[in-house]
Amino acid sequence: MILSLLILGILLIIVSILLLIKFKNEEDIKYNRINKIYNEINEYNDTLDDIILNLDFLINNNDIKSTDKEKKVKETVDLNNDKSSKVSTDTKSKIYSLYDKGNTIDEIAKLLNKGKREIEIILKLNNLNKF
């Protein structure tokens, strides 16, 4: 009787270990998928940055023919673009702080006049960076 209980206990332990290994493998697969998506987003951002730099280069090459007055106007626009990237960082920090305070995505979108999907993506990317 005791021997059969011992064998049953050992079998249960083996089955438990096998199930734990299976669940760990599934979690690894999910984690790898998330990392793949994150890397694809980074590649997309890098490509977008390259396109923007190339467009800036083309615009600047066309500036050689423009007058000094037009150049000053474009420099002012460039300064405004630099400020807009700072606003983007400020917007992200506002989103994080509002979310940490317990606001929903809908409330944050209404407060900041942004799209719900944009808020969701920013929050998800923030969570991916914590890995």
mmCIF file of N, CA and C in Angstrom:
data_model
loop_
_atom_site.group_PDB
_atom_site.id
_atom_site.type_symbol
_atom_site.label_atom_id
_atom_site.label_comp_id
_atom_site.label_asym_id
_atom_site.label_seq_id
_atom_site.Cartn_x
_atom_site.Cartn_y
_atom_site.Cartn_z
ATOM 1 N N MET A 1 0.823 -1.190 0.000
ATOM 2 C CA MET A 1 0.000 0.000 0.000
ATOM 3 C C MET A 1 0.871 1.259 0.000
ATOM 4 N N ILE A 2 1.836 1.291 0.890
ATOM 5 C CA ILE A 2 2.720 2.455 0.990
ATOM 6 C C ILE A 2 3.549 2.588 -0.284
ATOM 7 N N LEU A 3 3.989 1.463 -0.817
ATOM 8 C CA LEU A 3 4.786 1.488 -2.044
ATOM 9 C C LEU A 3 3.971 2.047 -3.213
ATOM 10 N N SER A 4 2.698 1.675 -3.304
ATOM 11 C CA SER A 4 1.867 2.185 -4.397
ATOM 12 C C SER A 4 1.622 3.694 -4.239
ATOM 13 N N LEU A 5 1.451 4.163 -2.985
ATOM 14 C CA LEU A 5 1.303 5.603 -2.748
ATOM 15 C C LEU A 5 2.580 6.358 -3.097
ATOM 16 N N LEU A 6 3.704 5.756 -2.789
ATOM 17 C CA LEU A 6 4.991 6.364 -3.115
ATOM 18 C C LEU A 6 5.163 6.482 -4.628
ATOM 19 N N ILE A 7 4.822 5.429 -5.344
ATOM 20 C CA ILE A 7 4.925 5.447 -6.803
ATOM 21 C C ILE A 7 3.961 6.480 -7.383
ATOM 22 N N LEU A 8 2.742 6.541 -6.847
ATOM 23 C CA LEU A 8 1.765 7.528 -7.289
ATOM 24 C C LEU A 8 2.273 8.951 -7.035
ATOM 25 N N GLY A 9 2.870 9.191 -5.879
ATOM 26 C CA GLY A 9 3.429 10.511 -5.554
ATOM 27 C C GLY A 9 4.538 10.904 -6.512
ATOM 28 N N ILE A 10 5.419 9.950 -6.814
ATOM 29 C CA ILE A 10 6.519 10.225 -7.748
ATOM 30 C C ILE A 10 5.965 10.540 -9.134
ATOM 31 N N LEU A 11 4.948 9.806 -9.569
ATOM 32 C CA LEU A 11 4.331 10.075 -10.872
ATOM 33 C C LEU A 11 3.704 11.473 -10.906
ATOM 34 N N LEU A 12 3.036 11.836 -9.823
ATOM 35 C CA LEU A 12 2.441 13.172 -9.753
ATOM 36 C C LEU A 12 3.503 14.266 -9.803
ATOM 37 N N ILE A 13 4.614 14.047 -9.138
ATOM 38 C CA ILE A 13 5.712 15.023 -9.169
ATOM 39 C C ILE A 13 6.274 15.145 -10.580
ATOM 40 N N ILE A 14 6.449 14.028 -11.254
ATOM 41 C CA ILE A 14 6.980 14.050 -12.626
ATOM 42 C C ILE A 14 6.018 14.786 -13.560
ATOM 43 N N VAL A 15 4.717 14.502 -13.434
ATOM 44 C CA VAL A 15 3.722 15.184 -14.262
ATOM 45 C C VAL A 15 3.733 16.689 -13.976
ATOM 46 N N SER A 16 3.843 17.068 -12.712
ATOM 47 C CA SER A 16 3.889 18.484 -12.349
ATOM 48 C C SER A 16 5.103 19.170 -12.962
ATOM 49 N N ILE A 17 6.245 18.521 -12.914
ATOM 50 C CA ILE A 17 7.467 19.096 -13.490
ATOM 51 C C ILE A 17 7.313 19.270 -14.997
ATOM 52 N N LEU A 18 6.729 18.260 -15.660
ATOM 53 C CA LEU A 18 6.526 18.361 -17.102
ATOM 54 C C LEU A 18 5.575 19.507 -17.461
ATOM 55 N N LEU A 19 4.508 19.674 -16.668
ATOM 56 C CA LEU A 19 3.581 20.781 -16.923
ATOM 57 C C LEU A 19 4.255 22.134 -16.703
ATOM 58 N N LEU A 20 5.084 22.231 -15.659
ATOM 59 C CA LEU A 20 5.800 23.492 -15.419
ATOM 60 C C LEU A 20 6.737 23.819 -16.573
ATOM 61 N N ILE A 21 7.408 22.813 -17.101
ATOM 62 C CA ILE A 21 8.307 23.032 -18.243
ATOM 63 C C ILE A 21 7.509 23.492 -19.453
ATOM 64 N N LYS A 22 6.343 22.864 -19.679
ATOM 65 C CA LYS A 22 5.499 23.248 -20.813
ATOM 66 C C LYS A 22 5.052 24.698 -20.690
ATOM 67 N N PHE A 23 4.571 25.106 -19.501
ATOM 68 C CA PHE A 23 4.108 26.474 -19.307
ATOM 69 C C PHE A 23 5.251 27.476 -19.430
ATOM 70 N N LYS A 24 6.433 27.101 -18.961
ATOM 71 C CA LYS A 24 7.587 27.997 -19.087
ATOM 72 C C LYS A 24 7.922 28.212 -20.559
ATOM 73 N N ASN A 25 7.871 27.141 -21.357
ATOM 74 C CA ASN A 25 8.153 27.264 -22.789
ATOM 75 C C ASN A 25 7.126 28.161 -23.470
ATOM 76 N N GLU A 26 5.858 28.042 -23.085
ATOM 77 C CA GLU A 26 4.833 28.905 -23.669
ATOM 78 C C GLU A 26 5.077 30.369 -23.303
ATOM 79 N N GLU A 27 5.481 30.626 -22.077
ATOM 80 C CA GLU A 27 5.787 31.995 -21.662
ATOM 81 C C GLU A 27 7.001 32.534 -22.411
ATOM 82 N N ASP A 28 7.993 31.685 -22.651
ATOM 83 C CA ASP A 28 9.160 32.106 -23.424
ATOM 84 C C ASP A 28 8.762 32.476 -24.852
ATOM 85 N N ILE A 29 7.858 31.704 -25.425
ATOM 86 C CA ILE A 29 7.392 31.994 -26.787
ATOM 87 C C ILE A 29 6.672 33.346 -26.814
ATOM 88 N N LYS A 30 5.812 33.593 -25.833
ATOM 89 C CA LYS A 30 5.101 34.878 -25.762
ATOM 90 C C LYS A 30 6.092 36.024 -25.581
ATOM 91 N N TYR A 31 7.075 35.842 -24.719
ATOM 92 C CA TYR A 31 8.075 36.883 -24.480
ATOM 93 C C TYR A 31 8.864 37.168 -25.755
ATOM 94 N N ASN A 32 9.219 36.119 -26.489
ATOM 95 C CA ASN A 32 9.960 36.300 -27.748
ATOM 96 C C ASN A 32 9.114 37.029 -28.784
ATOM 97 N N ARG A 33 7.806 36.754 -28.819
ATOM 98 C CA ARG A 33 6.928 37.471 -29.744
ATOM 99 C C ARG A 33 6.882 38.960 -29.403
ATOM 100 N N ILE A 34 6.785 39.254 -28.113
ATOM 101 C CA ILE A 34 6.752 40.656 -27.684
ATOM 102 C C ILE A 34 8.057 41.344 -28.069
ATOM 103 N N ASN A 35 9.180 40.690 -27.843
ATOM 104 C CA ASN A 35 10.471 41.272 -28.224
ATOM 105 C C ASN A 35 10.576 41.481 -29.728
ATOM 106 N N LYS A 36 10.043 40.535 -30.499
ATOM 107 C CA LYS A 36 10.074 40.674 -31.951
ATOM 108 C C LYS A 36 9.270 41.895 -32.387
ATOM 109 N N ILE A 37 8.082 42.070 -31.811
ATOM 110 C CA ILE A 37 7.244 43.227 -32.140
ATOM 111 C C ILE A 37 7.957 44.514 -31.747
ATOM 112 N N TYR A 38 8.563 44.525 -30.570
ATOM 113 C CA TYR A 38 9.286 45.701 -30.097
ATOM 114 C C TYR A 38 10.438 46.043 -31.043
ATOM 115 N N ASN A 39 11.180 45.033 -31.474
ATOM 116 C CA ASN A 39 12.287 45.267 -32.414
ATOM 117 C C ASN A 39 11.782 45.774 -33.763
ATOM 118 N N GLU A 40 10.651 45.244 -34.231
ATOM 119 C CA GLU A 40 10.077 45.725 -35.484
ATOM 120 C C GLU A 40 9.651 47.184 -35.373
ATOM 121 N N ILE A 41 9.109 47.567 -34.221
ATOM 122 C CA ILE A 41 8.727 48.969 -34.000
ATOM 123 C C ILE A 41 9.963 49.847 -34.020
ATOM 124 N N ASN A 42 11.047 49.398 -33.382
ATOM 125 C CA ASN A 42 12.283 50.180 -33.390
ATOM 126 C C ASN A 42 12.850 50.309 -34.800
ATOM 127 N N GLU A 43 12.794 49.220 -35.577
ATOM 128 C CA GLU A 43 13.257 49.293 -36.964
ATOM 129 C C GLU A 43 12.403 50.266 -37.770
ATOM 130 N N TYR A 44 11.100 50.250 -37.533
ATOM 131 C CA TYR A 44 10.200 51.178 -38.214
ATOM 132 C C TYR A 44 10.561 52.614 -37.851
ATOM 133 N N ASN A 45 10.815 52.866 -36.568
ATOM 134 C CA ASN A 45 11.195 54.214 -36.136
ATOM 135 C C ASN A 45 12.520 54.640 -36.763
ATOM 136 N N ASP A 46 13.480 53.711 -36.821
ATOM 137 C CA ASP A 46 14.770 54.032 -37.442
ATOM 138 C C ASP A 46 14.604 54.353 -38.924
ATOM 139 N N THR A 47 13.789 53.566 -39.612
ATOM 140 C CA THR A 47 13.535 53.809 -41.031
ATOM 141 C C THR A 47 12.862 55.160 -41.230
ATOM 142 N N LEU A 48 11.901 55.443 -40.372
ATOM 143 C CA LEU A 48 11.209 56.728 -40.454
ATOM 144 C C LEU A 48 12.179 57.884 -40.216
ATOM 145 N N ASP A 49 13.075 57.738 -39.246
ATOM 146 C CA ASP A 49 14.086 58.767 -38.996
ATOM 147 C C ASP A 49 14.993 58.957 -40.204
ATOM 148 N N ASP A 50 15.386 57.838 -40.842
ATOM 149 C CA ASP A 50 16.224 57.930 -42.048
ATOM 150 C C ASP A 50 15.499 58.663 -43.171
ATOM 151 N N ILE A 51 14.227 58.364 -43.335
ATOM 152 C CA ILE A 51 13.439 59.037 -44.382
ATOM 153 C C ILE A 51 13.370 60.531 -44.099
ATOM 154 N N ILE A 52 13.134 60.873 -42.843
ATOM 155 C CA ILE A 52 13.056 62.291 -42.479
ATOM 156 C C ILE A 52 14.391 62.985 -42.725
ATOM 157 N N LEU A 53 15.498 62.329 -42.373
ATOM 158 C CA LEU A 53 16.821 62.922 -42.616
ATOM 159 C C LEU A 53 17.075 63.107 -44.108
ATOM 160 N N ASN A 54 16.691 62.114 -44.911
ATOM 161 C CA ASN A 54 16.874 62.229 -46.358
ATOM 162 C C ASN A 54 16.032 63.358 -46.929
ATOM 163 N N LEU A 55 14.806 63.476 -46.435
ATOM 164 C CA LEU A 55 13.960 64.574 -46.905
ATOM 165 C C LEU A 55 14.545 65.927 -46.495
ATOM 166 N N ASP A 56 15.045 66.007 -45.266
ATOM 167 C CA ASP A 56 15.692 67.249 -44.829
ATOM 168 C C ASP A 56 16.894 67.582 -45.705
ATOM 169 N N PHE A 57 17.676 66.547 -46.057
ATOM 170 C CA PHE A 57 18.833 66.755 -46.921
ATOM 171 C C PHE A 57 18.400 67.281 -48.290
ATOM 172 N N LEU A 58 17.345 66.685 -48.842
ATOM 173 C CA LEU A 58 16.855 67.147 -50.145
ATOM 174 C C LEU A 58 16.331 68.577 -50.063
ATOM 175 N N ILE A 59 15.628 68.879 -48.987
ATOM 176 C CA ILE A 59 15.104 70.241 -48.815
ATOM 177 C C ILE A 59 16.246 71.223 -48.668
ATOM 178 N N ASN A 60 17.260 70.856 -47.901
ATOM 179 C CA ASN A 60 18.401 71.754 -47.707
ATOM 180 C C ASN A 60 19.183 71.961 -48.995
ATOM 181 N N ASN A 61 19.273 70.943 -49.846
ATOM 182 C CA ASN A 61 19.951 71.112 -51.131
ATOM 183 C C ASN A 61 19.182 72.062 -52.028
ATOM 184 N N ASN A 62 17.878 72.056 -51.950
ATOM 185 C CA ASN A 62 17.079 72.992 -52.737
ATOM 186 C C ASN A 62 17.166 74.399 -52.167
ATOM 187 N N ASP A 63 17.583 74.518 -50.918
ATOM 188 C CA ASP A 63 17.712 75.831 -50.281
ATOM 189 C C ASP A 63 18.844 76.662 -50.870
ATOM 190 N N ILE A 64 19.792 76.019 -51.541
ATOM 191 C CA ILE A 64 20.923 76.756 -52.105
ATOM 192 C C ILE A 64 20.424 77.818 -53.078
ATOM 193 N N LYS A 65 19.356 77.516 -53.760
ATOM 194 C CA LYS A 65 18.809 78.450 -54.739
ATOM 195 C C LYS A 65 17.900 79.496 -54.097
ATOM 196 N N SER A 66 17.488 79.268 -52.864
ATOM 197 C CA SER A 66 16.551 80.201 -52.236
ATOM 198 C C SER A 66 17.277 81.430 -51.691
ATOM 199 N N THR A 67 16.504 82.449 -51.400
ATOM 200 C CA THR A 67 17.071 83.691 -50.898
ATOM 201 C C THR A 67 17.358 83.575 -49.414
ATOM 202 N N ASP A 68 18.106 84.565 -48.894
ATOM 203 C CA ASP A 68 18.440 84.576 -47.474
ATOM 204 C C ASP A 68 17.180 84.675 -46.613
ATOM 205 N N LYS A 69 16.224 85.415 -47.088
ATOM 206 C CA LYS A 69 14.988 85.582 -46.322
ATOM 207 C C LYS A 69 14.258 84.246 -46.173
ATOM 208 N N GLU A 70 14.203 83.481 -47.247
ATOM 209 C CA GLU A 70 13.560 82.169 -47.189
ATOM 210 C C GLU A 70 14.318 81.232 -46.254
ATOM 211 N N LYS A 71 15.651 81.338 -46.262
ATOM 212 C CA LYS A 71 16.456 80.497 -45.369
ATOM 213 C C LYS A 71 16.139 80.789 -43.909
ATOM 214 N N LYS A 72 15.987 82.075 -43.584
ATOM 215 C CA LYS A 72 15.676 82.433 -42.196
ATOM 216 C C LYS A 72 14.318 81.868 -41.777
ATOM 217 N N VAL A 73 13.373 81.908 -42.686
ATOM 218 C CA VAL A 73 12.053 81.354 -42.380
ATOM 219 C C VAL A 73 12.154 79.855 -42.134
ATOM 220 N N LYS A 74 12.931 79.144 -42.953
ATOM 221 C CA LYS A 74 13.076 77.701 -42.783
ATOM 222 C C LYS A 74 13.836 77.366 -41.510
ATOM 223 N N GLU A 75 14.807 78.198 -41.124
ATOM 224 C CA GLU A 75 15.505 77.974 -39.860
ATOM 225 C C GLU A 75 14.540 78.115 -38.690
ATOM 226 N N THR A 76 13.638 79.083 -38.779
ATOM 227 C CA THR A 76 12.639 79.262 -37.731
ATOM 228 C C THR A 76 11.739 78.035 -37.645
ATOM 229 N N VAL A 77 11.369 77.504 -38.797
ATOM 230 C CA VAL A 77 10.539 76.300 -38.819
ATOM 231 C C VAL A 77 11.296 75.133 -38.194
ATOM 232 N N ASP A 78 12.614 75.017 -38.503
ATOM 233 C CA ASP A 78 13.417 73.949 -37.912
ATOM 234 C C ASP A 78 13.457 74.080 -36.397
ATOM 235 N N LEU A 79 13.588 75.302 -35.883
ATOM 236 C CA LEU A 79 13.587 75.507 -34.433
ATOM 237 C C LEU A 79 12.257 75.084 -33.838
ATOM 238 N N ASN A 80 11.173 75.380 -34.535
ATOM 239 C CA ASN A 80 9.857 74.962 -34.054
ATOM 240 C C ASN A 80 9.727 73.443 -34.052
ATOM 241 N N ASN A 81 10.340 72.779 -35.043
ATOM 242 C CA ASN A 81 10.303 71.313 -35.073
ATOM 243 C C ASN A 81 11.054 70.735 -33.883
ATOM 244 N N ASP A 82 12.178 71.360 -33.504
ATOM 245 C CA ASP A 82 12.907 70.906 -32.322
ATOM 246 C C ASP A 82 12.042 71.051 -31.080
ATOM 247 N N LYS A 83 11.314 72.144 -30.995
ATOM 248 C CA LYS A 83 10.433 72.353 -29.848
ATOM 249 C C LYS A 83 9.314 71.318 -29.833
ATOM 250 N N SER A 84 8.825 70.925 -31.017
ATOM 251 C CA SER A 84 7.733 69.951 -31.063
ATOM 252 C C SER A 84 8.196 68.595 -30.565
ATOM 253 N N SER A 85 9.483 68.244 -30.781
ATOM 254 C CA SER A 85 9.961 66.969 -30.245
ATOM 255 C C SER A 85 10.018 67.019 -28.728
ATOM 256 N N LYS A 86 10.310 68.206 -28.164
ATOM 257 C CA LYS A 86 10.283 68.340 -26.712
ATOM 258 C C LYS A 86 8.857 68.238 -26.202
ATOM 259 N N VAL A 87 7.925 68.772 -26.943
ATOM 260 C CA VAL A 87 6.520 68.678 -26.551
ATOM 261 C C VAL A 87 6.100 67.217 -26.561
ATOM 262 N N SER A 88 6.607 66.448 -27.532
ATOM 263 C CA SER A 88 6.281 65.036 -27.598
ATOM 264 C C SER A 88 6.743 64.320 -26.341
ATOM 265 N N THR A 89 7.953 64.655 -25.872
ATOM 266 C CA THR A 89 8.455 64.061 -24.637
ATOM 267 C C THR A 89 7.601 64.497 -23.460
ATOM 268 N N ASP A 90 7.215 65.779 -23.437
ATOM 269 C CA ASP A 90 6.344 66.264 -22.368
ATOM 270 C C ASP A 90 4.999 65.554 -22.404
ATOM 271 N N THR A 91 4.491 65.331 -23.601
ATOM 272 C CA THR A 91 3.213 64.638 -23.732
ATOM 273 C C THR A 91 3.317 63.225 -23.173
ATOM 274 N N LYS A 92 4.414 62.538 -23.477
ATOM 275 C CA LYS A 92 4.602 61.186 -22.945
ATOM 276 C C LYS A 92 4.634 61.207 -21.425
ATOM 277 N N SER A 93 5.356 62.161 -20.861
ATOM 278 C CA SER A 93 5.425 62.210 -19.398
ATOM 279 C C SER A 93 4.057 62.527 -18.797
ATOM 280 N N LYS A 94 3.266 63.373 -19.482
ATOM 281 C CA LYS A 94 1.917 63.657 -19.004
ATOM 282 C C LYS A 94 1.058 62.399 -19.049
ATOM 283 N N ILE A 95 1.211 61.636 -20.131
ATOM 284 C CA ILE A 95 0.439 60.395 -20.269
ATOM 285 C C ILE A 95 0.786 59.432 -19.134
ATOM 286 N N TYR A 96 2.088 59.263 -18.869
ATOM 287 C CA TYR A 96 2.506 58.350 -17.809
ATOM 288 C C TYR A 96 1.989 58.806 -16.451
ATOM 289 N N SER A 97 2.092 60.096 -16.193
ATOM 290 C CA SER A 97 1.660 60.587 -14.879
ATOM 291 C C SER A 97 0.145 60.451 -14.716
ATOM 292 N N LEU A 98 -0.618 60.756 -15.768
ATOM 293 C CA LEU A 98 -2.076 60.605 -15.680
ATOM 294 C C LEU A 98 -2.467 59.144 -15.513
ATOM 295 N N TYR A 99 -1.764 58.260 -16.202
ATOM 296 C CA TYR A 99 -2.066 56.835 -16.085
ATOM 297 C C TYR A 99 -1.726 56.328 -14.686
ATOM 298 N N ASP A 100 -0.599 56.801 -14.140
ATOM 299 C CA ASP A 100 -0.208 56.403 -12.790
ATOM 300 C C ASP A 100 -1.196 56.907 -11.748
ATOM 301 N N LYS A 101 -1.856 58.021 -12.048
ATOM 302 C CA LYS A 101 -2.846 58.560 -11.110
ATOM 303 C C LYS A 101 -4.160 57.794 -11.175
ATOM 304 N N GLY A 102 -4.287 56.885 -12.139
ATOM 305 C CA GLY A 102 -5.475 56.050 -12.207
ATOM 306 C C GLY A 102 -6.466 56.441 -13.285
ATOM 307 N N ASN A 103 -6.110 57.386 -14.138
ATOM 308 C CA ASN A 103 -7.007 57.766 -15.238
ATOM 309 C C ASN A 103 -7.047 56.658 -16.284
ATOM 310 N N THR A 104 -8.194 56.503 -16.923
ATOM 311 C CA THR A 104 -8.313 55.518 -17.995
ATOM 312 C C THR A 104 -7.738 56.100 -19.283
ATOM 313 N N ILE A 105 -7.574 55.223 -20.260
ATOM 314 C CA ILE A 105 -7.032 55.657 -21.552
ATOM 315 C C ILE A 105 -7.981 56.653 -22.206
ATOM 316 N N ASP A 106 -9.285 56.419 -22.090
ATOM 317 C CA ASP A 106 -10.262 57.355 -22.665
ATOM 318 C C ASP A 106 -10.137 58.734 -22.031
ATOM 319 N N GLU A 107 -10.000 58.775 -20.711
ATOM 320 C CA GLU A 107 -9.885 60.064 -20.011
ATOM 321 C C GLU A 107 -8.610 60.793 -20.416
ATOM 322 N N ILE A 108 -7.512 60.042 -20.510
ATOM 323 C CA ILE A 108 -6.228 60.658 -20.901
ATOM 324 C C ILE A 108 -6.337 61.223 -22.314
ATOM 325 N N ALA A 109 -6.961 60.458 -23.228
ATOM 326 C CA ALA A 109 -7.104 60.912 -24.617
ATOM 327 C C ALA A 109 -7.917 62.203 -24.681
ATOM 328 N N LYS A 110 -8.971 62.288 -23.882
ATOM 329 C CA LYS A 110 -9.787 63.506 -23.887
ATOM 330 C C LYS A 110 -9.031 64.683 -23.277
ATOM 331 N N LEU A 111 -8.298 64.428 -22.191
ATOM 332 C CA LEU A 111 -7.574 65.519 -21.530
ATOM 333 C C LEU A 111 -6.467 66.097 -22.408
ATOM 334 N N LEU A 112 -5.762 65.214 -23.128
ATOM 335 C CA LEU A 112 -4.619 65.659 -23.934
ATOM 336 C C LEU A 112 -4.964 65.860 -25.409
ATOM 337 N N ASN A 113 -6.231 65.633 -25.749
ATOM 338 C CA ASN A 113 -6.685 65.778 -27.131
ATOM 339 C C ASN A 113 -5.858 64.896 -28.079
ATOM 340 N N LYS A 114 -5.710 63.630 -27.683
ATOM 341 C CA LYS A 114 -4.970 62.642 -28.475
ATOM 342 C C LYS A 114 -5.890 61.463 -28.749
ATOM 343 N N GLY A 115 -5.468 60.604 -29.647
ATOM 344 C CA GLY A 115 -6.238 59.413 -29.958
ATOM 345 C C GLY A 115 -6.041 58.328 -28.907
ATOM 346 N N LYS A 116 -7.074 57.532 -28.698
ATOM 347 C CA LYS A 116 -6.987 56.451 -27.704
ATOM 348 C C LYS A 116 -5.909 55.445 -28.101
ATOM 349 N N ARG A 117 -5.839 55.119 -29.373
ATOM 350 C CA ARG A 117 -4.848 54.138 -29.836
ATOM 351 C C ARG A 117 -3.429 54.660 -29.612
ATOM 352 N N GLU A 118 -3.217 55.958 -29.844
ATOM 353 C CA GLU A 118 -1.899 56.557 -29.622
ATOM 354 C C GLU A 118 -1.497 56.433 -28.155
ATOM 355 N N ILE A 119 -2.444 56.692 -27.256
ATOM 356 C CA ILE A 119 -2.176 56.582 -25.819
ATOM 357 C C ILE A 119 -1.837 55.136 -25.463
ATOM 358 N N GLU A 120 -2.607 54.187 -26.016
ATOM 359 C CA GLU A 120 -2.356 52.775 -25.738
ATOM 360 C C GLU A 120 -0.957 52.363 -26.183
ATOM 361 N N ILE A 121 -0.557 52.791 -27.372
ATOM 362 C CA ILE A 121 0.760 52.415 -27.906
ATOM 363 C C ILE A 121 1.869 52.987 -27.034
ATOM 364 N N ILE A 122 1.738 54.244 -26.647
ATOM 365 C CA ILE A 122 2.772 54.865 -25.812
ATOM 366 C C ILE A 122 2.888 54.128 -24.486
ATOM 367 N N LEU A 123 1.767 53.783 -23.881
ATOM 368 C CA LEU A 123 1.806 53.053 -22.614
ATOM 369 C C LEU A 123 2.377 51.664 -22.780
ATOM 370 N N LYS A 124 2.040 50.976 -23.892
ATOM 371 C CA LYS A 124 2.582 49.641 -24.123
ATOM 372 C C LYS A 124 4.084 49.679 -24.361
ATOM 373 N N LEU A 125 4.551 50.662 -25.108
ATOM 374 C CA LEU A 125 5.991 50.783 -25.331
ATOM 375 C C LEU A 125 6.718 51.066 -24.033
ATOM 376 N N ASN A 126 6.100 51.849 -23.159
ATOM 377 C CA ASN A 126 6.698 52.122 -21.858
ATOM 378 C C ASN A 126 6.818 50.839 -21.058
ATOM 379 N N ASN A 127 5.804 49.983 -21.126
ATOM 380 C CA ASN A 127 5.858 48.715 -20.399
ATOM 381 C C ASN A 127 6.904 47.776 -20.994
ATOM 382 N N LEU A 128 7.087 47.793 -22.317
ATOM 383 C CA LEU A 128 8.116 46.960 -22.940
ATOM 384 C C LEU A 128 9.506 47.402 -22.544
ATOM 385 N N ASN A 129 9.707 48.703 -22.372
ATOM 386 C CA ASN A 129 11.024 49.204 -22.000
ATOM 387 C C ASN A 129 11.404 48.800 -20.591
ATOM 388 N N LYS A 130 10.432 48.392 -19.779
ATOM 389 C CA LYS A 130 10.724 47.997 -18.404
ATOM 390 C C LYS A 130 11.302 46.601 -18.309
ATOM 391 N N PHE A 131 11.222 45.791 -19.407
ATOM 392 C CA PHE A 131 11.755 44.427 -19.370
ATOM 393 C C PHE A 131 13.206 44.485 -19.221
#
